Coordinates of N, CA and C in Angstrom, one line a residue:
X1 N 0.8 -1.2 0.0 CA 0.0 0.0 0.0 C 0.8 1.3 0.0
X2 N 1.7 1.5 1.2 CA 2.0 3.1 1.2 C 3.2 2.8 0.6
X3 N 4.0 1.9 -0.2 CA 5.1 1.6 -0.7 C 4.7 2.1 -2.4
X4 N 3.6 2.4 -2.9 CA 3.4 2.6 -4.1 C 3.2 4.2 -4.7
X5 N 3.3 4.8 -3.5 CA 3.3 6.4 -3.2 C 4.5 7.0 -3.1
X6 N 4.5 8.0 -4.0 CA 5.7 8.8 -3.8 C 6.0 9.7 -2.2
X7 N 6.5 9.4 -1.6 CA 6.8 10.0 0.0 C 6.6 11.5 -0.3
X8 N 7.1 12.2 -1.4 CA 7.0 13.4 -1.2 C 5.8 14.0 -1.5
X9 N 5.3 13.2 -3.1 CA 3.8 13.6 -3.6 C 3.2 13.5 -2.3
X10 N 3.0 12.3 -1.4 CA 1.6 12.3 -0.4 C 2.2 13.0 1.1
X11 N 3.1 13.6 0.8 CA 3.1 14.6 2.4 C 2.7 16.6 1.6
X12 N 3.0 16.2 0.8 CA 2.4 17.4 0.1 C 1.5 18.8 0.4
X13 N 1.4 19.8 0.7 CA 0.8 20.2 1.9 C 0.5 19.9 3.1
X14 N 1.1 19.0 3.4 CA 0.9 18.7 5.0 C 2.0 18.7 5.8
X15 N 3.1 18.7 5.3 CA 4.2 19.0 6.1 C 5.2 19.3 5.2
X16 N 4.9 19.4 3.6 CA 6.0 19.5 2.8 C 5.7 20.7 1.8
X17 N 6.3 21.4 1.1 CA 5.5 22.5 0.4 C 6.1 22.2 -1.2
X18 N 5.6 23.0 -2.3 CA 5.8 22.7 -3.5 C 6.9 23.3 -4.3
X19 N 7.6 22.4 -5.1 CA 9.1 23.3 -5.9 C 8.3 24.1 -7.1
X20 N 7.3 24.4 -7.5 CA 6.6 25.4 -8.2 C 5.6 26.0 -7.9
X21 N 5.9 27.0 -7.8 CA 4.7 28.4 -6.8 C 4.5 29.4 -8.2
X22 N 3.4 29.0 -8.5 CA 3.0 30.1 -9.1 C 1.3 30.1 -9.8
X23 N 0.8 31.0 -10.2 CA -0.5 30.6 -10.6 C -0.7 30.3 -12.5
X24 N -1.2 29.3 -12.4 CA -0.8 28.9 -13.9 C -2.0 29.7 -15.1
X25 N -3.3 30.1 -14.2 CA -3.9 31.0 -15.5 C -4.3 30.2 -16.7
X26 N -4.6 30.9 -18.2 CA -5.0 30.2 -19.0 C -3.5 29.3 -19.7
X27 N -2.6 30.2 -19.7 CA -1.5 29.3 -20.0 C -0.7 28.1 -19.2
X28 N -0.9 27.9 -18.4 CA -0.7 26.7 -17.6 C 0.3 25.8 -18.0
X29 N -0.3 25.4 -18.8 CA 0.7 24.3 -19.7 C 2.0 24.6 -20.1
X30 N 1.8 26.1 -21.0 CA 3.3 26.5 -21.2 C 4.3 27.0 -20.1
X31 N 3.7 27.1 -18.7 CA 4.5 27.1 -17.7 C 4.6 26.0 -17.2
X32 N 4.4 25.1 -17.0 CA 4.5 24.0 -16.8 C 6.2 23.1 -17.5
X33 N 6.1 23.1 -18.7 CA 6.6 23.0 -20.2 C 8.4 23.5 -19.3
X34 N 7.8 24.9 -19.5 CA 8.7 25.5 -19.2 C 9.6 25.5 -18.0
X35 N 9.2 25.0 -16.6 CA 9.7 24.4 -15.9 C 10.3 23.3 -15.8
X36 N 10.0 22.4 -16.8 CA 10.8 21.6 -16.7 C 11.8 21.3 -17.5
X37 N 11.4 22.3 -18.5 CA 12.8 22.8 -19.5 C 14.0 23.2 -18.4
X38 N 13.5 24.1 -17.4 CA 14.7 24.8 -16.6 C 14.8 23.8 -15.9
X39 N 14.3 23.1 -15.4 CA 15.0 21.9 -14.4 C 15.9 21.1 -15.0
X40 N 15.3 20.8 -16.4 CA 16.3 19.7 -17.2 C 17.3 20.0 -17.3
X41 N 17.9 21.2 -17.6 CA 19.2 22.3 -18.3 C 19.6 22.2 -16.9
X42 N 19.5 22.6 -15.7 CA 20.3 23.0 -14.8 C 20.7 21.9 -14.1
X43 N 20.0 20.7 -14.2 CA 20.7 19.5 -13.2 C 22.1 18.9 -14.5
X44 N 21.5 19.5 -15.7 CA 22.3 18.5 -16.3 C 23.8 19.9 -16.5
X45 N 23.3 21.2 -16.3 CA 24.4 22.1 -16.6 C 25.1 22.4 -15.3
X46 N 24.3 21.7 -13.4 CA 25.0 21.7 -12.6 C 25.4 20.5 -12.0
X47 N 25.5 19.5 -13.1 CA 25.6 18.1 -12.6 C 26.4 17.4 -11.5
X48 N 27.6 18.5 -11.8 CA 29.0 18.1 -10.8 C 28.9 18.9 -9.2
X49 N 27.6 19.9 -9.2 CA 27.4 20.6 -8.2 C 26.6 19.6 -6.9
X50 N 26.3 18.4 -7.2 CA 25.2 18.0 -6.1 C 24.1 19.0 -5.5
X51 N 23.2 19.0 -6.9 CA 21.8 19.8 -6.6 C 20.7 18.8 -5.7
X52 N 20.4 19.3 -5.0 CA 19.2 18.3 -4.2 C 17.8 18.7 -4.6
X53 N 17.7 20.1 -4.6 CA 16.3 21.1 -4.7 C 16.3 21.8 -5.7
X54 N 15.6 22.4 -6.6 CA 15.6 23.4 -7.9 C 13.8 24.1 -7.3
X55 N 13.5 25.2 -6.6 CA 12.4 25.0 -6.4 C 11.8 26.8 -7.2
X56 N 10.8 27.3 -8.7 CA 10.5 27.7 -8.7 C 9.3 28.5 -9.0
X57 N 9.7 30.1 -8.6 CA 8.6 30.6 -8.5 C 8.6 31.7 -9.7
X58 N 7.1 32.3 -9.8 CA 6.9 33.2 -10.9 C 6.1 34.5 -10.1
X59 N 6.8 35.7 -11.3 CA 5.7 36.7 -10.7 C 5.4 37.1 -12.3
X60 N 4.7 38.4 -12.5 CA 4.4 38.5 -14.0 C 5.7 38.8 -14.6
X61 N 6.7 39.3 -14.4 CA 7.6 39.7 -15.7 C 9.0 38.7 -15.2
X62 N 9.1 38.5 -13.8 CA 10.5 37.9 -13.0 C 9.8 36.2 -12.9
X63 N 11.1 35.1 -12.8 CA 11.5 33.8 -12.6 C 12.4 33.7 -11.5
X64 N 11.7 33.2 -10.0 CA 13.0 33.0 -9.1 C 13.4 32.0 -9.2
X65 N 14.7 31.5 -9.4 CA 14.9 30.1 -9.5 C 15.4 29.9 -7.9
X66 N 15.1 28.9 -7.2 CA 16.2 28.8 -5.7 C 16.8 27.7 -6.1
X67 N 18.3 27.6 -5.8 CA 19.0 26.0 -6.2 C 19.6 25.7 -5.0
X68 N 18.9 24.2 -4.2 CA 19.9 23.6 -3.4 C 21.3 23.0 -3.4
X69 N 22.5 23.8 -3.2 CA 23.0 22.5 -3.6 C 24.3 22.2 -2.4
X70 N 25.1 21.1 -2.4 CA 26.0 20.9 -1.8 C 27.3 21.8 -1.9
X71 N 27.7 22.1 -3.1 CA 28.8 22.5 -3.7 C 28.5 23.8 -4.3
X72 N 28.4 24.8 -3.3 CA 27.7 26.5 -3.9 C 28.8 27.3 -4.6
X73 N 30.1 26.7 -3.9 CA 30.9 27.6 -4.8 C 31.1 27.0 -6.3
X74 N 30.5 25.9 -6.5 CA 31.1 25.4 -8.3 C 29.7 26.1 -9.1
X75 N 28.6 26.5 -8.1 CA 27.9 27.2 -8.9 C 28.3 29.2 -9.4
X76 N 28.8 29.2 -7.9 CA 28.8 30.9 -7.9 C 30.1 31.1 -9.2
X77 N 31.1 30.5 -8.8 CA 32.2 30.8 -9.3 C 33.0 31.9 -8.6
X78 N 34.1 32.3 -9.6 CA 35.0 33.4 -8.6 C 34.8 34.3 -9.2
X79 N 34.3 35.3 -7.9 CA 33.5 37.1 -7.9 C 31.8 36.6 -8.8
X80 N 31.5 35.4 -8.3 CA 30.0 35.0 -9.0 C 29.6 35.5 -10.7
X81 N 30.7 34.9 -11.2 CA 30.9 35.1 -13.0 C 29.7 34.1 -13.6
X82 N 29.9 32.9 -12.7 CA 28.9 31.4 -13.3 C 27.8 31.9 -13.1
X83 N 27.4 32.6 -12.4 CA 26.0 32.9 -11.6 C 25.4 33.5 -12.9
X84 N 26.2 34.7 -13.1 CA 25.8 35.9 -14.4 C 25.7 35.1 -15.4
X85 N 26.9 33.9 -15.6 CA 26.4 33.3 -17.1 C 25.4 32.7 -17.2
X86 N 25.0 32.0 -16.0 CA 23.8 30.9 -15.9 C 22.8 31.9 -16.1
X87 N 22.6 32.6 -15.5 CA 21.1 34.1 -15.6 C 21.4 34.1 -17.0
X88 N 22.4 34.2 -18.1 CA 22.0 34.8 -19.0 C 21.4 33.4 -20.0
X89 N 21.9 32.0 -19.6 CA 21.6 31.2 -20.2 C 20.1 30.6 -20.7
X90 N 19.9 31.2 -18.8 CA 18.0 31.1 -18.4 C 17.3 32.0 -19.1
X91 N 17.5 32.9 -19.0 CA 17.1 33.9 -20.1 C 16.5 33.6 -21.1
X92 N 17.6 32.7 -21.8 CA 17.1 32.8 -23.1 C 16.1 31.4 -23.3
X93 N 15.9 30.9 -22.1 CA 15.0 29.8 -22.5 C 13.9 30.1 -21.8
X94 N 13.4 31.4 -21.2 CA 12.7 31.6 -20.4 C 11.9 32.8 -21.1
X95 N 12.5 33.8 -21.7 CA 12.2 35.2 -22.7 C 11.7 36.0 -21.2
X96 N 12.2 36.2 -19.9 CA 11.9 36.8 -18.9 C 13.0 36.9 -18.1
X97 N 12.9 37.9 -17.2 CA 13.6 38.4 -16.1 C 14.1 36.6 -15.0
X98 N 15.4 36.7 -14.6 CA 15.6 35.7 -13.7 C 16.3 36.0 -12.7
X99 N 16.2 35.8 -11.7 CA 16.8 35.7 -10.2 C 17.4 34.5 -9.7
X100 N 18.5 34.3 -9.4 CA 18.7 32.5 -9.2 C 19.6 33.2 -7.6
X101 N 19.0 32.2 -6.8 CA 19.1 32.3 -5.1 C 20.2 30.8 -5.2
X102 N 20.8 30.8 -4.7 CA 21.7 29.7 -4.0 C 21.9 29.6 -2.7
X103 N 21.4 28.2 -2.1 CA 21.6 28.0 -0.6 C 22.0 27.1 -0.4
X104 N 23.0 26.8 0.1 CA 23.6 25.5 0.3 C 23.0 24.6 1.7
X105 N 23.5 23.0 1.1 CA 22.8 22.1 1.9 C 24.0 21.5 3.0
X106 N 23.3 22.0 4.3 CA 24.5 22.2 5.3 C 24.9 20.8 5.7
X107 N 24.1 19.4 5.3 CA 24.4 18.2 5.5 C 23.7 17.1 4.3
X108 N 24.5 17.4 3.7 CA 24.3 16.4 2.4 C 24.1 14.8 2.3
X109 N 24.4 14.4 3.5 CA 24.0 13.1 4.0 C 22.7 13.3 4.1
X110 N 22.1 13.8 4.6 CA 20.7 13.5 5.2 C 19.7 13.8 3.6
X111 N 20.7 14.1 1.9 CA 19.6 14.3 1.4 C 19.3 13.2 0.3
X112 N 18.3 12.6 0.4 CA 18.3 11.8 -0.5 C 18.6 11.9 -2.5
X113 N 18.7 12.9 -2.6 CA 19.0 12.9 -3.8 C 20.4 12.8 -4.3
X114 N 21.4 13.5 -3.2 CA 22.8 13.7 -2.8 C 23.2 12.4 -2.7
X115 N 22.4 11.8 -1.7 CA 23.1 10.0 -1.7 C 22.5 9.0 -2.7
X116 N 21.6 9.6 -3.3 CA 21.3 8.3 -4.4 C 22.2 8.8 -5.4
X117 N 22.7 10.0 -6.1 CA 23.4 10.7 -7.0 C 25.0 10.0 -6.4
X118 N 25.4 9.9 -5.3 CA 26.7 9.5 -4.9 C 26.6 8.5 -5.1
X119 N 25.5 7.1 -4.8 CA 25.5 5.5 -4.7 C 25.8 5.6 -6.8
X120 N 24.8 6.3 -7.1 CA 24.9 6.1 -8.9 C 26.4 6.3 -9.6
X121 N 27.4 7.0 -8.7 CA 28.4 8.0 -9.6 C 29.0 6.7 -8.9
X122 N 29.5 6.2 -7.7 CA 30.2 4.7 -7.3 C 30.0 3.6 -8.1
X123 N 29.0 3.2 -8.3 CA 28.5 2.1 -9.1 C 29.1 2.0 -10.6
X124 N 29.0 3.7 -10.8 CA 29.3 3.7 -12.6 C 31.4 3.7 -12.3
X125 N 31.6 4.1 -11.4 CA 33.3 3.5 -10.8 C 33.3 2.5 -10.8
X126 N 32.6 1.4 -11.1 CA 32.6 0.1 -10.7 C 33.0 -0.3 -9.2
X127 N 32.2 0.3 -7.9 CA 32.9 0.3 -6.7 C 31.0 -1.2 -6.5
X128 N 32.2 -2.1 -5.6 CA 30.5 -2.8 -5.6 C 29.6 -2.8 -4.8
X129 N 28.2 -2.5 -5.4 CA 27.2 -2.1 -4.9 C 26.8 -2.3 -3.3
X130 N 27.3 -3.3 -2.7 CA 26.9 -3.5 -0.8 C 28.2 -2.7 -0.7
X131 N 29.2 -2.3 -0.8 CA 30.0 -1.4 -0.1 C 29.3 0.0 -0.3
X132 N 28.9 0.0 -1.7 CA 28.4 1.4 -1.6 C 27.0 1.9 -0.9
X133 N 26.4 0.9 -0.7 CA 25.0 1.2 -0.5 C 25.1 0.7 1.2
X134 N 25.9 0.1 1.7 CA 26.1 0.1 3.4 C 27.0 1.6 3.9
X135 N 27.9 1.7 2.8 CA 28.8 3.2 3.2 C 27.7 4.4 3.4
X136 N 27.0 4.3 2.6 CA 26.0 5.5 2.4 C 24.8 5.7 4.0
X137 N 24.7 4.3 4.1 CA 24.0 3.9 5.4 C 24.4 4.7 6.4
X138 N 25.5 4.1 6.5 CA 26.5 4.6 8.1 C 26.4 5.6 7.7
X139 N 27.2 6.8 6.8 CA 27.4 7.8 6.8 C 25.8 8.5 7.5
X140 N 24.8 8.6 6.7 CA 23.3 8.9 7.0 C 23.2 9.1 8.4
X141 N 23.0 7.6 9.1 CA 22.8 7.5 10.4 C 23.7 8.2 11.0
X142 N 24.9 8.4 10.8 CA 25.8 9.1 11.8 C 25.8 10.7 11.6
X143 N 24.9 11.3 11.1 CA 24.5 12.5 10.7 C 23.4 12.3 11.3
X144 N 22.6 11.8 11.9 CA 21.4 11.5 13.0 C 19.8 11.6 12.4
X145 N 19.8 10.4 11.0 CA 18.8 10.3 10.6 C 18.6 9.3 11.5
X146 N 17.2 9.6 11.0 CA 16.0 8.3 12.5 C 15.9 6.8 11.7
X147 N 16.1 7.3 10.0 CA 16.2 5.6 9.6 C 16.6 6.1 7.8
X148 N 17.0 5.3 7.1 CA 17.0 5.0 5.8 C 17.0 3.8 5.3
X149 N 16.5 3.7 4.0 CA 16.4 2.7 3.0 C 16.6 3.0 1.8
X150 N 17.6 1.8 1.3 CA 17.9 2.1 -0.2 C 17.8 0.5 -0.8
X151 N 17.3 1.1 -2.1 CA 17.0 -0.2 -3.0 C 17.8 -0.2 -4.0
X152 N 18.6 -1.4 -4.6 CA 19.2 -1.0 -6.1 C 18.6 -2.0 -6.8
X153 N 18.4 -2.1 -7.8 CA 17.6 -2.6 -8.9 C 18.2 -3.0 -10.2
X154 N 18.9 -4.2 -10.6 CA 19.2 -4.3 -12.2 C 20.2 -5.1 -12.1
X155 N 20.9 -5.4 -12.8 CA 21.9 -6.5 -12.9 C 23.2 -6.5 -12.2
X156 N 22.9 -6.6 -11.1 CA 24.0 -6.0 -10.0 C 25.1 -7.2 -9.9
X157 N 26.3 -6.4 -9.8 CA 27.7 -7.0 -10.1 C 28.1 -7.6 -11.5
X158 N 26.6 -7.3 -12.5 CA 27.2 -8.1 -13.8 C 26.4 -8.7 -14.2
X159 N 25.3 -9.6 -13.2 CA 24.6 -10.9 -13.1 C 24.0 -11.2 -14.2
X160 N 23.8 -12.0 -15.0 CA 22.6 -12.2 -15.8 C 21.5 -11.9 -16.1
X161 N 21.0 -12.2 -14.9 CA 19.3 -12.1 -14.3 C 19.5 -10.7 -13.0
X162 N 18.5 -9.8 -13.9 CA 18.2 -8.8 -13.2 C 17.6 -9.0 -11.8
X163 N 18.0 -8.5 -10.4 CA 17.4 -8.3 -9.0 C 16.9 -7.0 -8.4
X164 N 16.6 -7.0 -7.8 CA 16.4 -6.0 -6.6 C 16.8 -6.0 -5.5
X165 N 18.1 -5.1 -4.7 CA 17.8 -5.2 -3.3 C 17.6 -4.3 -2.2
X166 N 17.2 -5.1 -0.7 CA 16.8 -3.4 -0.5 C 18.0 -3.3 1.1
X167 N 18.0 -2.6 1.7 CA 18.7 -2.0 2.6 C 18.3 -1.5 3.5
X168 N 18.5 -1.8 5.0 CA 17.6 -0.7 5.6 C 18.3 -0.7 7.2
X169 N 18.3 0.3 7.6 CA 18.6 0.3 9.0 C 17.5 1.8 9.9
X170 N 17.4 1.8 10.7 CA 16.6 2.7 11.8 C 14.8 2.5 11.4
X171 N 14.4 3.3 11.1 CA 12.7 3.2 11.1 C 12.5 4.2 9.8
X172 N 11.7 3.9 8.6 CA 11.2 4.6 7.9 C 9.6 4.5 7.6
X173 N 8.7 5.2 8.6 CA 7.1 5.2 8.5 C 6.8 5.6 6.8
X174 N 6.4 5.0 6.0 CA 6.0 5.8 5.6 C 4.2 6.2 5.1
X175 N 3.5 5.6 6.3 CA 2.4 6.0 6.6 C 2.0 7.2 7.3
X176 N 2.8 7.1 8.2 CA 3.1 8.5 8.9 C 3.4 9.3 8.4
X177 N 2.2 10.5 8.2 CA 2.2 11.9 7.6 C 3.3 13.0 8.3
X178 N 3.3 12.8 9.1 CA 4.1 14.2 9.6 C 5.5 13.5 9.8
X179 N 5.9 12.3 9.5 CA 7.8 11.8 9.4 C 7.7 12.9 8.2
X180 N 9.0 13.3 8.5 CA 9.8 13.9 7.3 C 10.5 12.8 6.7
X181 N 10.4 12.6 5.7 CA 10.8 11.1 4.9 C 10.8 12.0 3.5
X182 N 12.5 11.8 3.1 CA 12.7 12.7 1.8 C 13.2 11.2 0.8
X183 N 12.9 11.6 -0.1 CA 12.7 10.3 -1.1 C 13.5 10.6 -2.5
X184 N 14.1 9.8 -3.2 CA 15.1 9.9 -4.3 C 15.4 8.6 -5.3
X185 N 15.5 9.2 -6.4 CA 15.8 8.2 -7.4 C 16.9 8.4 -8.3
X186 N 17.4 7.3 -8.5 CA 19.1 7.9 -9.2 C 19.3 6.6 -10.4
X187 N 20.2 7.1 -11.4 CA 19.9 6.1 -12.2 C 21.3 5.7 -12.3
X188 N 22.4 4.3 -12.3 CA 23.8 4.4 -13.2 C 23.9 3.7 -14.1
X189 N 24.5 4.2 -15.0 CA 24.6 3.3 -16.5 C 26.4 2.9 -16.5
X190 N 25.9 1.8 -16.1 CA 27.2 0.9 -16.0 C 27.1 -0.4 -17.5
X191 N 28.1 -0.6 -17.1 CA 28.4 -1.4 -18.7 C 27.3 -2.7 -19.1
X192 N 26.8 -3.1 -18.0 CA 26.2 -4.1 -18.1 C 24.2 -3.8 -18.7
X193 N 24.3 -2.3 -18.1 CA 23.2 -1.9 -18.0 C 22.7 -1.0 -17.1
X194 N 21.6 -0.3 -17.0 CA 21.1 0.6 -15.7 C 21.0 -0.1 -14.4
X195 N 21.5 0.7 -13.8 CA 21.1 -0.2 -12.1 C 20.2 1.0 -11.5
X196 N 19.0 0.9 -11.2 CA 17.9 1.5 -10.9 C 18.0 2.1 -8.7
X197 N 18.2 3.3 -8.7 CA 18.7 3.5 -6.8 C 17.4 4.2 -6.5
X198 N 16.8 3.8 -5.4 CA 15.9 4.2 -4.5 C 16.6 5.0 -3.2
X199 N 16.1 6.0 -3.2 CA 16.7 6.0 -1.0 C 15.7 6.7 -0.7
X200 N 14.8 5.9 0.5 CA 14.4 6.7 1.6 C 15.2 7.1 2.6
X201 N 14.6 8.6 3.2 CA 15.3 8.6 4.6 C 14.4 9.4 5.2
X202 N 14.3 9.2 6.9 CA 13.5 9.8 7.7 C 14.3 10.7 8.6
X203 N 13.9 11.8 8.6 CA 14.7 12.7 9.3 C 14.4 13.3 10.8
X204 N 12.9 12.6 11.2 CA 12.6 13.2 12.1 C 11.2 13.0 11.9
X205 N 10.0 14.0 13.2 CA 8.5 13.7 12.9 C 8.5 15.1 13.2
X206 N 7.4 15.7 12.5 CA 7.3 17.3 12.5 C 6.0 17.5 13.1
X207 N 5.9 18.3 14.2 CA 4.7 18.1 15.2 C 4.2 20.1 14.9
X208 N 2.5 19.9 14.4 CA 1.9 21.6 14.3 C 1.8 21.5 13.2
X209 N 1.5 22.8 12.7 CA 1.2 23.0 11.1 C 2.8 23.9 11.0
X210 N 3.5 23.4 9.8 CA 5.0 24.2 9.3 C 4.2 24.8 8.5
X211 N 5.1 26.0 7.9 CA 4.7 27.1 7.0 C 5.3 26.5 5.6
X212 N 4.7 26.0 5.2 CA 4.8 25.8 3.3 C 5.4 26.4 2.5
X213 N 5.5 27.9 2.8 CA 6.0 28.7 1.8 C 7.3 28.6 1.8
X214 N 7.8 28.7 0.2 CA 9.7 28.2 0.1 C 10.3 29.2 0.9
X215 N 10.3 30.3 1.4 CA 11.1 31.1 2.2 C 11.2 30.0 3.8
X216 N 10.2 29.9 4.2 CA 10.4 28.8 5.1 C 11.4 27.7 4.7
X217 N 11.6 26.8 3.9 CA 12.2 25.7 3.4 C 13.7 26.5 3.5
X218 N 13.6 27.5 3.0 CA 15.6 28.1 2.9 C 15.9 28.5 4.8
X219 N 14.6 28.4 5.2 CA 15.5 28.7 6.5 C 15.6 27.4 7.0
X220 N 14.7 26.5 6.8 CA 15.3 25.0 7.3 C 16.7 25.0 6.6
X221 N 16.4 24.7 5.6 CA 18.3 23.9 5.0 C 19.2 24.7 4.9
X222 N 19.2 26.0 5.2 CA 20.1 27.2 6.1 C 20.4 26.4 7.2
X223 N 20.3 26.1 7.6 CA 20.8 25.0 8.8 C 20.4 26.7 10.0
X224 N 19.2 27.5 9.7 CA 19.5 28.5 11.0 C 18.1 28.0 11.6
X225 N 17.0 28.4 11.4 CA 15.9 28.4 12.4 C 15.3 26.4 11.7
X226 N 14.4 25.8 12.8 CA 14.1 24.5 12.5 C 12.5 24.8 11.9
X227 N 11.9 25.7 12.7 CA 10.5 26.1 12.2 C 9.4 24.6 12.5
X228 N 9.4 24.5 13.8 CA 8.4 23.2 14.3 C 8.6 22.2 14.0
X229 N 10.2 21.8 13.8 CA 10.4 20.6 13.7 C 11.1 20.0 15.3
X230 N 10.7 18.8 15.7 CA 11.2 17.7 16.7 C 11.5 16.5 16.6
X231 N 12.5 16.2 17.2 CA 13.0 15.1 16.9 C 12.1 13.9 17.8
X232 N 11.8 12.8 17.3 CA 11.2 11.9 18.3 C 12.2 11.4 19.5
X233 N 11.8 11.3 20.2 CA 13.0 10.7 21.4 C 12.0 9.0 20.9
X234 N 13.4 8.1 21.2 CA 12.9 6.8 21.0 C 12.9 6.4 22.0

């Protein structure tokens, strides 16, 4: 049952808020379109940056883009030159005004897109898959997640016959609406074939109503105010 749901799709206004804010109107579609034009271009033009979050908004004539990433200075560059070129790149695929915000993610362990992107980039090193997918573990937990799980999927070590496996240590609800349970998929194309990465991770249970709006979200992974979040004592 709750294994067939995206963890992020179903906490979705309830504890988690949306990477596109804006009102879509009669054109809809073509903003739509167009968001994911900018998402495609920037993971693949910040690839080496470990992006976790791309989350944007619109107003009538301006595009904010906010980009999470591990690695802020390979986006800024030196005296923020990359910054200017990327604004002008967006530009032109946007025909509008752009803002691009950079906030870095103060523990990259804890994000699941960061560690399925690392288990994918080892795999395609040929490093073998239970080293990399137990290293990832420890690391997580010792950064004081409440639990993770990772699955890899596909012809692992070479094999013939495609498997699945999965991994898990601490507690990951994911029935429970108010766990913060951040969810990730990573793909590596290794010689044999794709090996397909899952990672759950639970980061805690978030008790009250949190504020949705993405300014809230930059002060969580600002690592400065928590904004109603508690940790479960076990």
């Amino acid at each position: 049952m709750g294994q067939k749901v995206n963890p992020i799709s179903n906490r979705l206004g309830i504890i988690r808020g949306w990477d596109s804010n804006w009102f879509g109107g009669k054109d809809y579609g073509d903003k739509l379109v167009e968001d994911s034009k900018l998402r495609k271009y920037l993971n693949a033009r910040l690839a080496k940056a470990s992006v976790s979050r791309i989350i944007i908004e619109r107003t009538l004539k301006l595009v904010t883009i906010t980009v999470y990433t591990a690695r802020p200075g390979i986006i800024i560059g030196k005296g923020g030159q990359e910054v200017d070129k990327l604004k002008e790149e967006l530009k032109k695929i946007t025909d509008k005004e752009v803002q691009i915000n950079i906030f870095e993610v103060k523990r990259p362990e804890m994000d699941a897109l960061i560690v399925a992107n690392n288990i994918a980039r080892q795999l395609e090193g040929r490093i073998a898959y239970r080293r990399a997918t137990k290293m990832a573990i420890a690391s997580t937990m010792r950064m004081g997640a409440e639990g993770i799980k990772i699955q890899v999927a596909g012809r692992l070590n070479g094999a013939e016959m495609a498997r699945s496996e999965m991994y898990k240590e601490g507690r990951t609800p994911l029935h429970t609406f108010r766990a913060d349970i951040d969810f990730a998929k990573a793909e590596a194309l290794t010689k044999t074939g794709l090996i397909g990465i899952k990672v759950w991770i639970c980061k805690g249970e978030i008790y009250g109503k949190p504020d949705l709006s993405p300014n809230f979200n930059v002060k969580e992974s600002g690592g400065r105010g928590k904004g109603g979040f508690k940790k479960r004592r076990k």
